[in-house]
Amino acid sequence: MDNSSSFDEVSDPGYQPSPSSLDQNDHPAVETPVYSTMSGDSFMFGRTYSETSAFSDPIDDNSYSSEPSPSHWPVTKSGAQHQAMLRRLEMKQQKQVADDKLDDQESVDLELEMMKERFSKLLLGEDMSGSGKGVCTAVTISNAITNLYATVFGQNLRLEPLKPEKKSMWKREMDCLLSVCDYIVEFIPKSQNLQDGTALEVMESRPRLDIHINLPALRKLDAMLMEVLDSFQDTEFWYAEQGSMSSNSTRSGSFRRVIVQRKEEKWWVPVPCVPSDGLSEKSRKHLRHKRDCAYQIHKASMAINSSILAEMEIPETYIASLPKSGRASLGDTIYRYLYAADKFSPGHLLDCLNLASEHEALELADRVEASMYTWRRKACLSHSKSSWNMVKDLMSDIDRTDKNHILAERAETLLFCLKQRYPELSQTSLDTCKIQYNQDVGQAILESYSRVLEGLAFNIVAWIEDVLFVDRNQEQ
């Protein structure tokens, strides 16, 4: 009974008896209990004395009591160290949880600041002075998509998967910009039958027709381009910067030969390199397949972009700047061929012109387009002075044989053939003017999205062509 009372007196939370201080002969059947300062939360980290003894300091002989009385059991150094380790572990875990919460909060704050900045630029129209002289919302969103494309893909000049952080940025930012289209709707009548059989006509909202058709297609083309880039994970070819004297780069062939093949001086584009014996047939087949896929994506994106630009209104500033004479804009040579040829062939005309650069092709496209609208305007003015019977029959022989109508139709055919022959042709002056003065947000989103996808698809085709060109020359 006395021993029991003494035991209760010394059983404080910081007390741990040492089994080595017991006389095994006096207490053969008694197991020493272990006491710890662990709370309920830290109980899972508790260990018995025997589990921690290997990490404890040696026990001083003086700490042993000559008497086996429990009232004189000392607190061992190993027990105190064990408890200190538990406290440090708890503090470390609490600090880690606090740091994780702080990182999450910082991430949320950063996202919030980015949203504030984007929303502010949208409202200000990129006019940081706040004076109301900024561009309209449509142009702001169009510029935002163009700038995002330059940020994500501007430094990507190789056939390789997009970096995860870049891919995440592209998807997140585009989802935010494209979400505007969810609220561009139109109302259509819909018949609804009530329970008593009464037919009731109500108005139902749906996405605007051009967005409903083109936006899912553009999203699909976007995903396909990402798949094309992701397919070049482990390739037989590699890249070397211009001027590199490494052994790998010397096996790739001449950098200038690649430049001549692409007909442009892009010295910053890295040089594709292939093994000394060329690519395997499997790799060539893969490259050709992905080139064809990217080319089809380029054609689809260009078709969507052209259709959206065609639907945009022609700004009054462009109409005011049109030349008074289409002949003066094109020149006598092209004008005579457009007007005098019995069987007009735009391809033959372009062969005769022998355009030497993309700059010359773009200049010709601007002049042809301006002349086309000049002749169309004259044709409309001539119809407005005609009788009502001539105006209502737009497909009459008189309209077909009208000089301005013929010239406008042939100029449009020549412009179409020119854009087909030079698919990398930059936007014409009319296209640029339409984008600059456009105020339709839906059209601005579709035009800019299709334009950046068209540019990415064209670059992928060019990069694949470079690799195949080097491989063909390596075999020779």
CSV table of C-alpha atoms in Angstrom, one decimal:
chain,number,residue,atom,x,y,z
A,1,MET,CA,0.0,0.0,0.0
A,2,ASP,CA,2.9,2.2,0.9
A,3,ASN,CA,4.6,1.5,-2.4
A,4,SER,CA,1.5,2.2,-4.2
A,5,SER,CA,1.2,5.7,-2.7
A,6,SER,CA,4.8,6.5,-3.4
A,7,PHE,CA,4.3,5.5,-7.0
A,8,ASP,CA,1.4,7.9,-7.3
A,9,GLU,CA,3.5,10.7,-5.9
A,10,VAL,CA,6.2,10.5,-8.5
A,11,SER,CA,4.1,9.6,-11.6
A,12,ASP,CA,4.3,13.1,-13.1
A,13,PRO,CA,4.1,13.6,-16.9
A,14,GLY,CA,7.9,14.0,-17.2
A,15,TYR,CA,8.8,10.8,-15.4
A,16,GLN,CA,10.0,7.6,-17.0
A,17,PRO,CA,11.4,4.8,-14.9
A,18,SER,CA,14.5,2.9,-16.2
A,19,PRO,CA,14.2,-0.8,-16.2
A,20,SER,CA,17.9,-1.2,-15.5
A,21,SER,CA,17.4,0.5,-12.1
A,22,LEU,CA,15.2,-2.4,-10.9
A,23,ASP,CA,16.5,-5.4,-9.0
A,24,GLN,CA,15.4,-8.3,-11.2
A,25,ASN,CA,15.6,-10.7,-8.2
A,26,ASP,CA,13.3,-8.6,-6.0
A,27,HIS,CA,10.7,-7.9,-8.7
A,28,PRO,CA,10.8,-10.8,-11.1
A,29,ALA,CA,7.2,-10.5,-12.4
A,30,VAL,CA,6.8,-6.7,-12.6
A,31,GLU,CA,7.0,-4.9,-15.9
A,32,THR,CA,8.0,-1.3,-15.8
A,33,PRO,CA,5.4,1.1,-17.3
A,34,VAL,CA,6.5,3.8,-19.7
A,35,TYR,CA,5.2,7.4,-19.2
A,36,SER,CA,5.4,10.1,-21.7
A,37,THR,CA,4.4,13.7,-22.2
A,38,MET,CA,2.9,13.0,-25.6
A,39,SER,CA,-0.5,14.5,-26.2
A,40,GLY,CA,-3.3,12.7,-28.1
A,41,ASP,CA,-2.2,14.2,-31.4
A,42,SER,CA,1.4,13.1,-31.1
A,43,PHE,CA,0.7,9.7,-29.7
A,44,MET,CA,1.3,8.1,-33.0
A,45,PHE,CA,5.0,9.1,-32.9
A,46,GLY,CA,5.6,7.4,-29.4
A,47,ARG,CA,8.1,4.7,-29.1
A,48,THR,CA,9.0,2.3,-26.1
A,49,TYR,CA,12.2,2.7,-24.3
A,50,SER,CA,13.8,-0.2,-26.1
A,51,GLU,CA,13.0,1.4,-29.5
A,52,THR,CA,14.8,4.6,-28.7
A,53,SER,CA,17.7,3.2,-26.6
A,54,ALA,CA,19.9,2.8,-29.7
A,55,PHE,CA,19.8,6.6,-30.3
A,56,SER,CA,20.2,7.7,-26.6
A,57,ASP,CA,23.3,8.7,-24.8
A,58,PRO,CA,25.1,6.3,-22.5
A,59,ILE,CA,23.7,6.4,-19.0
A,60,ASP,CA,25.9,7.6,-16.2
A,61,ASP,CA,26.6,4.9,-13.5
A,62,ASN,CA,26.0,7.5,-10.8
A,63,SER,CA,22.4,7.8,-11.9
A,64,TYR,CA,21.6,4.3,-10.7
A,65,SER,CA,20.1,4.1,-7.3
A,66,SER,CA,21.5,1.5,-4.8
A,67,GLU,CA,18.0,1.0,-3.5
A,68,PRO,CA,15.3,-0.5,-5.7
A,69,SER,CA,12.7,1.8,-4.2
A,70,PRO,CA,10.5,3.4,-6.9
A,71,SER,CA,10.5,6.7,-4.9
A,72,HIS,CA,14.1,7.3,-5.9
A,73,TRP,CA,13.9,6.4,-9.6
A,74,PRO,CA,15.7,9.2,-11.6
A,75,VAL,CA,14.5,10.7,-14.9
A,76,THR,CA,16.9,9.2,-17.5
A,77,LYS,CA,18.7,11.3,-20.1
A,78,SER,CA,17.4,9.1,-22.9
A,79,GLY,CA,13.7,9.7,-21.9
A,80,ALA,CA,14.2,13.5,-21.9
A,81,GLN,CA,15.9,13.4,-25.2
A,82,HIS,CA,13.1,11.3,-26.7
A,83,GLN,CA,10.5,13.8,-25.5
A,84,ALA,CA,12.6,16.7,-26.9
A,85,MET,CA,12.7,14.9,-30.3
A,86,LEU,CA,8.9,14.6,-30.3
A,87,ARG,CA,8.5,18.2,-29.4
A,88,ARG,CA,10.8,19.2,-32.3
A,89,LEU,CA,9.0,16.9,-34.7
A,90,GLU,CA,5.6,18.4,-33.7
A,91,MET,CA,7.0,21.9,-34.2
A,92,LYS,CA,8.5,21.0,-37.5
A,93,GLN,CA,5.2,19.6,-38.8
A,94,GLN,CA,3.3,22.6,-37.6
A,95,LYS,CA,5.8,24.9,-39.3
A,96,GLN,CA,5.5,22.8,-42.5
A,97,VAL,CA,1.7,23.1,-42.4
A,98,ALA,CA,1.9,26.8,-41.8
A,99,ASP,CA,4.4,27.2,-44.8
A,100,ASP,CA,2.0,25.2,-47.1
A,101,LYS,CA,-0.9,27.4,-46.1
A,102,LEU,CA,1.2,30.4,-46.7
A,103,ASP,CA,2.3,29.1,-50.2
A,104,ASP,CA,-1.3,28.4,-51.1
A,105,GLN,CA,-2.4,31.8,-49.9
A,106,GLU,CA,0.4,33.4,-52.0
A,107,SER,CA,-0.7,31.4,-55.0
A,108,VAL,CA,-4.3,32.5,-54.6
A,109,ASP,CA,-3.1,36.1,-54.1
A,110,LEU,CA,-1.0,36.0,-57.3
A,111,GLU,CA,-3.9,34.6,-59.3
A,112,LEU,CA,-6.2,37.3,-57.9
A,113,GLU,CA,-3.7,40.0,-58.9
A,114,MET,CA,-3.4,38.6,-62.4
A,115,MET,CA,-7.2,38.6,-62.7
A,116,LYS,CA,-7.4,42.2,-61.4
A,117,GLU,CA,-4.7,43.3,-63.9
A,118,ARG,CA,-6.5,41.6,-66.8
A,119,PHE,CA,-9.9,43.0,-65.9
A,120,SER,CA,-8.4,46.5,-65.5
A,121,LYS,CA,-6.7,46.4,-68.9
A,122,LEU,CA,-10.0,45.2,-70.4
A,123,LEU,CA,-11.9,48.2,-68.9
A,124,LEU,CA,-9.2,50.7,-69.6
A,125,GLY,CA,-8.8,49.5,-73.2
A,126,GLU,CA,-5.0,49.5,-72.7
A,127,ASP,CA,-5.1,53.2,-71.8
A,128,MET,CA,-3.2,53.3,-68.5
A,129,SER,CA,-3.9,57.1,-68.2
A,130,GLY,CA,-7.6,56.4,-67.6
A,131,SER,CA,-8.6,59.2,-69.9
A,132,GLY,CA,-10.9,57.1,-72.0
A,133,LYS,CA,-8.7,57.2,-75.1
A,134,GLY,CA,-8.1,53.4,-75.2
A,135,VAL,CA,-9.2,50.9,-77.7
A,136,CYS,CA,-12.5,49.1,-77.6
A,137,THR,CA,-13.1,45.8,-75.8
A,138,ALA,CA,-12.9,43.8,-79.0
A,139,VAL,CA,-9.4,45.1,-79.9
A,140,THR,CA,-8.2,44.6,-76.3
A,141,ILE,CA,-9.2,40.9,-76.3
A,142,SER,CA,-7.7,40.4,-79.7
A,143,ASN,CA,-4.4,41.9,-78.5
A,144,ALA,CA,-4.5,39.8,-75.4
A,145,ILE,CA,-4.7,36.6,-77.4
A,146,THR,CA,-1.9,37.7,-79.7
A,147,ASN,CA,0.3,38.7,-76.8
A,148,LEU,CA,-0.4,35.4,-75.0
A,149,TYR,CA,0.6,33.4,-78.1
A,150,ALA,CA,3.9,35.4,-78.3
A,151,THR,CA,4.6,34.7,-74.7
A,152,VAL,CA,3.9,31.0,-74.8
A,153,PHE,CA,5.2,30.1,-78.3
A,154,GLY,CA,7.5,33.0,-79.1
A,155,GLN,CA,10.6,31.1,-77.9
A,156,ASN,CA,9.5,27.7,-79.1
A,157,LEU,CA,11.5,27.1,-82.3
A,158,ARG,CA,11.9,23.3,-82.2
A,159,LEU,CA,9.9,20.2,-82.6
A,160,GLU,CA,9.5,19.3,-79.0
A,161,PRO,CA,6.7,19.1,-76.4
A,162,LEU,CA,5.7,22.4,-74.9
A,163,LYS,CA,7.0,22.9,-71.4
A,164,PRO,CA,4.3,22.0,-68.7
A,165,GLU,CA,4.3,25.5,-67.2
A,166,LYS,CA,3.8,27.0,-70.7
A,167,LYS,CA,1.1,24.6,-71.6
A,168,SER,CA,-0.7,25.3,-68.3
A,169,MET,CA,-0.4,29.0,-68.9
A,170,TRP,CA,-1.8,28.7,-72.5
A,171,LYS,CA,-4.8,26.6,-71.4
A,172,ARG,CA,-5.6,28.7,-68.3
A,173,GLU,CA,-5.3,32.1,-70.0
A,174,MET,CA,-7.2,31.0,-73.2
A,175,ASP,CA,-10.0,29.5,-71.1
A,176,CYS,CA,-10.4,32.8,-69.4
A,177,LEU,CA,-10.3,34.9,-72.6
A,178,LEU,CA,-12.6,32.5,-74.5
A,179,SER,CA,-15.1,32.4,-71.6
A,180,VAL,CA,-16.5,35.7,-72.9
A,181,CYS,CA,-18.1,33.7,-75.8
A,182,ASP,CA,-20.3,31.8,-73.3
A,183,TYR,CA,-22.3,35.0,-72.8
A,184,ILE,CA,-22.5,36.0,-76.5
A,185,VAL,CA,-26.0,34.6,-77.3
A,186,GLU,CA,-28.9,35.1,-79.6
A,187,PHE,CA,-32.6,34.5,-78.9
A,188,ILE,CA,-34.7,32.2,-81.1
A,189,PRO,CA,-38.4,31.3,-80.9
A,190,LYS,CA,-39.2,27.8,-79.6
A,191,SER,CA,-42.5,26.1,-79.4
A,192,GLN,CA,-43.5,24.7,-76.0
A,193,ASN,CA,-46.6,22.6,-75.2
A,194,LEU,CA,-48.3,23.0,-71.9
A,195,GLN,CA,-50.0,20.2,-69.9
A,196,ASP,CA,-53.4,21.2,-71.2
A,197,GLY,CA,-52.2,20.9,-74.8
A,198,THR,CA,-51.9,24.6,-75.4
A,199,ALA,CA,-49.0,25.5,-77.7
A,200,LEU,CA,-46.9,28.4,-76.4
A,201,GLU,CA,-44.0,30.1,-78.2
A,202,VAL,CA,-41.1,31.2,-76.0
A,203,MET,CA,-37.7,32.7,-76.7
A,204,GLU,CA,-34.7,30.5,-76.1
A,205,SER,CA,-31.1,31.6,-75.9
A,206,ARG,CA,-28.3,29.8,-77.7
A,207,PRO,CA,-24.7,30.7,-78.7
A,208,ARG,CA,-24.4,33.0,-81.6
A,209,LEU,CA,-24.2,31.0,-84.8
A,210,ASP,CA,-20.7,31.9,-85.9
A,211,ILE,CA,-19.4,31.2,-82.4
A,212,HIS,CA,-21.4,28.0,-82.1
A,213,ILE,CA,-19.8,26.7,-85.4
A,214,ASN,CA,-16.3,28.0,-85.2
A,215,LEU,CA,-15.2,28.0,-81.6
A,216,PRO,CA,-15.5,24.2,-81.0
A,217,ALA,CA,-13.6,23.7,-84.2
A,218,LEU,CA,-10.8,26.0,-83.1
A,219,ARG,CA,-10.6,24.3,-79.7
A,220,LYS,CA,-10.2,21.0,-81.5
A,221,LEU,CA,-7.5,22.3,-83.8
A,222,ASP,CA,-5.7,23.7,-80.8
A,223,ALA,CA,-5.7,20.3,-79.0
A,224,MET,CA,-4.5,18.6,-82.2
A,225,LEU,CA,-1.5,21.0,-82.5
A,226,MET,CA,-0.6,20.2,-78.8
A,227,GLU,CA,-0.8,16.5,-79.7
A,228,VAL,CA,1.5,17.0,-82.7
A,229,LEU,CA,4.1,18.8,-80.5
A,230,ASP,CA,3.8,16.1,-77.7
A,231,SER,CA,4.5,13.4,-80.3
A,232,PHE,CA,8.1,14.6,-80.6
A,233,GLN,CA,9.1,13.4,-77.1
A,234,ASP,CA,12.0,11.0,-78.0
A,235,THR,CA,13.3,11.8,-81.5
A,236,GLU,CA,16.3,10.6,-83.6
A,237,PHE,CA,17.1,14.2,-84.6
A,238,TRP,CA,18.3,17.0,-82.3
A,239,TYR,CA,19.2,20.7,-82.6
A,240,ALA,CA,22.3,22.8,-82.5
A,241,GLU,CA,22.6,26.5,-82.4
A,242,GLN,CA,24.1,28.4,-85.3
A,243,GLY,CA,27.9,28.5,-85.1
A,244,SER,CA,28.2,25.5,-82.8
A,245,MET,CA,31.4,23.6,-83.4
A,246,SER,CA,30.3,20.5,-81.5
A,247,SER,CA,30.8,17.1,-83.0
A,248,ASN,CA,27.0,16.7,-83.1
A,249,SER,CA,26.4,19.8,-85.1
A,250,THR,CA,29.0,18.9,-87.8
A,251,ARG,CA,27.1,15.9,-88.8
A,252,SER,CA,23.9,17.8,-89.6
A,253,GLY,CA,24.9,19.4,-92.9
A,254,SER,CA,25.0,23.1,-93.8
A,255,PHE,CA,22.9,25.6,-91.9
A,256,ARG,CA,22.8,27.8,-95.0
A,257,ARG,CA,21.3,25.0,-97.1
A,258,VAL,CA,18.4,24.9,-94.7
A,259,ILE,CA,18.0,28.6,-95.1
A,260,VAL,CA,18.1,28.4,-98.8
A,261,GLN,CA,15.5,25.7,-98.8
A,262,ARG,CA,13.1,27.8,-96.7
A,263,LYS,CA,14.0,30.9,-98.8
A,264,GLU,CA,14.3,33.2,-95.7
A,265,GLU,CA,17.1,34.5,-93.6
A,266,LYS,CA,16.1,33.3,-90.1
A,267,TRP,CA,19.5,33.1,-88.5
A,268,TRP,CA,17.9,32.7,-85.0
A,269,VAL,CA,16.3,29.3,-85.9
A,270,PRO,CA,18.3,26.4,-84.4
A,271,VAL,CA,19.8,23.9,-86.9
A,272,PRO,CA,18.2,20.4,-87.1
A,273,CYS,CA,20.7,17.6,-86.9
A,274,VAL,CA,20.3,14.0,-87.9
A,275,PRO,CA,22.5,10.9,-87.4
A,276,SER,CA,25.3,10.3,-90.0
A,277,ASP,CA,23.4,7.5,-91.6
A,278,GLY,CA,20.1,9.5,-91.7
A,279,LEU,CA,16.8,8.9,-90.0
A,280,SER,CA,15.1,5.6,-89.8
A,281,GLU,CA,12.2,4.8,-92.0
A,282,LYS,CA,9.9,4.8,-89.0
A,283,SER,CA,11.0,8.3,-88.0
A,284,ARG,CA,10.6,9.6,-91.6
A,285,LYS,CA,7.1,8.2,-91.7
A,286,HIS,CA,6.2,9.8,-88.4
A,287,LEU,CA,7.5,13.2,-89.6
A,288,ARG,CA,5.6,13.0,-92.8
A,289,HIS,CA,2.4,12.1,-91.0
A,290,LYS,CA,2.7,14.9,-88.5
A,291,ARG,CA,3.6,17.3,-91.3
A,292,ASP,CA,0.4,16.4,-93.2
A,293,CYS,CA,-1.7,16.8,-90.0
A,294,ALA,CA,-0.2,20.2,-89.3
A,295,TYR,CA,-0.8,21.3,-92.9
A,296,GLN,CA,-4.4,20.3,-92.7
A,297,ILE,CA,-4.8,22.2,-89.4
A,298,HIS,CA,-3.1,25.2,-91.1
A,299,LYS,CA,-5.6,25.1,-94.0
A,300,ALA,CA,-8.6,24.8,-91.6
A,301,SER,CA,-7.4,27.6,-89.4
A,302,MET,CA,-6.8,29.8,-92.5
A,303,ALA,CA,-10.2,29.1,-93.9
A,304,ILE,CA,-11.9,30.0,-90.6
A,305,ASN,CA,-9.8,33.2,-90.3
A,306,SER,CA,-10.7,34.2,-93.9
A,307,SER,CA,-14.4,33.6,-93.3
A,308,ILE,CA,-14.4,35.7,-90.1
A,309,LEU,CA,-12.5,38.6,-91.8
A,310,ALA,CA,-14.9,38.4,-94.8
A,311,GLU,CA,-17.8,38.9,-92.3
A,312,MET,CA,-16.3,42.0,-90.7
A,313,GLU,CA,-17.5,45.3,-91.9
A,314,ILE,CA,-15.2,47.4,-94.0
A,315,PRO,CA,-14.2,50.5,-92.1
A,316,GLU,CA,-15.1,53.9,-93.5
A,317,THR,CA,-11.5,54.9,-93.2
A,318,TYR,CA,-10.5,52.2,-95.7
A,319,ILE,CA,-13.3,53.2,-98.1
A,320,ALA,CA,-12.2,56.8,-98.0
A,321,SER,CA,-8.6,55.8,-98.8
A,322,LEU,CA,-9.5,53.8,-101.9
A,323,PRO,CA,-7.9,55.0,-105.2
A,324,LYS,CA,-10.2,56.7,-107.7
A,325,SER,CA,-9.0,54.5,-110.4
A,326,GLY,CA,-8.3,50.8,-110.2
A,327,ARG,CA,-6.1,50.9,-113.2
A,328,ALA,CA,-3.8,53.5,-111.6
A,329,SER,CA,-3.5,51.3,-108.6
A,330,LEU,CA,-2.6,48.1,-110.5
A,331,GLY,CA,-0.6,49.5,-113.3
A,332,ASP,CA,-1.2,49.3,-117.1
A,333,THR,CA,0.3,45.8,-117.5
A,334,ILE,CA,-1.8,44.0,-115.0
A,335,TYR,CA,-4.9,46.0,-115.9
A,336,ARG,CA,-4.7,45.1,-119.6
A,337,TYR,CA,-4.3,41.5,-118.8
A,338,LEU,CA,-7.3,41.5,-116.5
A,339,TYR,CA,-9.5,43.3,-119.0
A,340,ALA,CA,-8.4,42.1,-122.4
A,341,ALA,CA,-7.8,38.4,-121.7
A,342,ASP,CA,-10.5,36.1,-123.2
A,343,LYS,CA,-9.7,33.3,-120.8
A,344,PHE,CA,-8.3,34.8,-117.6
A,345,SER,CA,-5.7,32.7,-115.9
A,346,PRO,CA,-4.5,34.1,-112.5
A,347,GLY,CA,-1.7,31.5,-112.3
A,348,HIS,CA,-0.3,32.4,-115.6
A,349,LEU,CA,-0.3,36.1,-114.7
A,350,LEU,CA,1.5,35.4,-111.4
A,351,ASP,CA,4.1,33.4,-113.4
A,352,CYS,CA,4.7,36.4,-115.7
A,353,LEU,CA,5.0,38.8,-112.8
A,354,ASN,CA,7.8,36.6,-111.3
A,355,LEU,CA,7.5,37.9,-107.7
A,356,ALA,CA,10.8,37.6,-105.9
A,357,SER,CA,9.9,38.0,-102.3
A,358,GLU,CA,7.0,37.9,-99.8
A,359,HIS,CA,7.2,41.7,-99.5
A,360,GLU,CA,6.4,42.0,-103.3
A,361,ALA,CA,3.6,39.5,-103.0
A,362,LEU,CA,2.0,41.4,-100.1
A,363,GLU,CA,2.4,44.8,-101.9
A,364,LEU,CA,0.6,43.2,-105.0
A,365,ALA,CA,-2.1,41.8,-102.8
A,366,ASP,CA,-2.8,45.3,-101.3
A,367,ARG,CA,-3.0,46.9,-104.7
A,368,VAL,CA,-5.3,44.1,-106.1
A,369,GLU,CA,-7.6,44.3,-103.1
A,370,ALA,CA,-7.9,48.1,-103.3
A,371,SER,CA,-8.7,47.9,-107.0
A,372,MET,CA,-11.3,45.2,-106.5
A,373,TYR,CA,-13.2,47.3,-104.0
A,374,THR,CA,-12.8,50.4,-106.2
A,375,TRP,CA,-14.5,48.6,-109.1
A,376,ARG,CA,-17.2,47.1,-106.9
A,377,ARG,CA,-18.0,50.6,-105.6
A,378,LYS,CA,-18.3,51.9,-109.1
A,379,ALA,CA,-20.5,48.9,-110.1
A,380,CYS,CA,-22.8,49.7,-107.2
A,381,LEU,CA,-23.0,53.4,-108.1
A,382,SER,CA,-23.8,52.5,-111.8
A,383,HIS,CA,-26.6,50.2,-110.6
A,384,SER,CA,-28.1,52.8,-108.4
A,385,LYS,CA,-28.7,55.0,-111.4
A,386,SER,CA,-30.3,52.3,-113.4
A,387,SER,CA,-34.0,51.4,-113.6
A,388,TRP,CA,-35.6,49.2,-111.0
A,389,ASN,CA,-35.9,46.3,-113.4
A,390,MET,CA,-32.2,46.3,-114.0
A,391,VAL,CA,-31.4,46.5,-110.3
A,392,LYS,CA,-33.6,43.7,-109.1
A,393,ASP,CA,-32.2,41.2,-111.6
A,394,LEU,CA,-28.6,41.0,-110.3
A,395,MET,CA,-27.7,38.0,-112.4
A,396,SER,CA,-28.8,39.5,-115.7
A,397,ASP,CA,-26.6,39.6,-118.8
A,398,ILE,CA,-26.1,43.3,-118.3
A,399,ASP,CA,-24.5,42.8,-114.9
A,400,ARG,CA,-22.3,40.0,-116.1
A,401,THR,CA,-20.9,42.1,-119.0
A,402,ASP,CA,-20.5,45.2,-116.9
A,403,LYS,CA,-16.8,46.3,-117.1
A,404,ASN,CA,-16.4,47.1,-113.4
A,405,HIS,CA,-18.1,43.8,-112.5
A,406,ILE,CA,-15.8,41.8,-114.7
A,407,LEU,CA,-12.7,43.5,-113.4
A,408,ALA,CA,-13.8,43.1,-109.7
A,409,GLU,CA,-14.4,39.4,-110.2
A,410,ARG,CA,-11.1,38.8,-111.9
A,411,ALA,CA,-9.2,40.8,-109.3
A,412,GLU,CA,-10.8,38.7,-106.5
A,413,THR,CA,-9.7,35.5,-108.3
A,414,LEU,CA,-6.2,36.8,-108.7
A,415,LEU,CA,-6.1,37.7,-105.0
A,416,PHE,CA,-7.3,34.2,-104.0
A,417,CYS,CA,-4.7,32.6,-106.2
A,418,LEU,CA,-2.0,34.9,-104.7
A,419,LYS,CA,-2.8,33.9,-101.2
A,420,GLN,CA,-2.8,30.2,-102.1
A,421,ARG,CA,0.6,30.5,-103.7
A,422,TYR,CA,2.0,32.4,-100.7
A,423,PRO,CA,0.3,30.8,-97.7
A,424,GLU,CA,2.7,32.6,-95.3
A,425,LEU,CA,1.6,35.9,-96.6
A,426,SER,CA,1.0,38.5,-93.9
A,427,GLN,CA,-2.3,40.3,-93.5
A,428,THR,CA,-3.3,42.8,-96.1
A,429,SER,CA,-4.0,46.4,-95.4
A,430,LEU,CA,-7.7,45.8,-95.4
A,431,ASP,CA,-7.4,42.9,-93.0
A,432,THR,CA,-5.3,45.0,-90.6
A,433,CYS,CA,-7.8,47.8,-90.9
A,434,LYS,CA,-10.7,45.5,-90.1
A,435,ILE,CA,-9.1,44.2,-87.0
A,436,GLN,CA,-8.1,47.6,-85.8
A,437,TYR,CA,-11.6,49.1,-86.2
A,438,ASN,CA,-13.7,46.0,-85.4
A,439,GLN,CA,-16.0,46.4,-82.4
A,440,ASP,CA,-17.6,42.9,-82.4
A,441,VAL,CA,-16.1,41.0,-79.5
A,442,GLY,CA,-17.1,37.6,-80.8
A,443,GLN,CA,-15.5,38.2,-84.2
A,444,ALA,CA,-12.4,39.6,-82.5
A,445,ILE,CA,-12.0,36.4,-80.5
A,446,LEU,CA,-12.6,34.0,-83.4
A,447,GLU,CA,-10.2,36.0,-85.7
A,448,SER,CA,-7.3,36.2,-83.3
A,449,TYR,CA,-7.7,32.6,-82.1
A,450,SER,CA,-7.7,31.3,-85.7
A,451,ARG,CA,-4.8,33.6,-86.6
A,452,VAL,CA,-2.5,32.3,-83.9
A,453,LEU,CA,-3.3,28.7,-84.6
A,454,GLU,CA,-2.7,29.3,-88.3
A,455,GLY,CA,0.7,30.7,-87.4
A,456,LEU,CA,1.6,27.8,-85.1
A,457,ALA,CA,0.6,25.2,-87.6
A,458,PHE,CA,2.6,26.9,-90.3
A,459,ASN,CA,5.7,27.0,-88.1
A,460,ILE,CA,5.4,23.3,-87.3
A,461,VAL,CA,5.2,22.4,-91.0
A,462,ALA,CA,8.3,24.5,-91.6
A,463,TRP,CA,10.2,22.9,-88.8
A,464,ILE,CA,9.3,19.4,-90.0
A,465,GLU,CA,10.4,20.4,-93.6
A,466,ASP,CA,13.7,21.5,-92.2
A,467,VAL,CA,14.4,18.2,-90.6
A,468,LEU,CA,13.4,16.2,-93.7
A,469,PHE,CA,15.5,18.5,-95.9
A,470,VAL,CA,18.6,17.9,-93.7
A,471,ASP,CA,17.8,14.1,-93.8
A,472,ARG,CA,17.6,14.1,-97.6
A,473,ASN,CA,20.9,15.9,-97.9
A,474,GLN,CA,22.6,13.6,-95.3
A,475,GLU,CA,21.8,10.6,-97.4
A,476,GLN,CA,23.5,12.1,-100.4
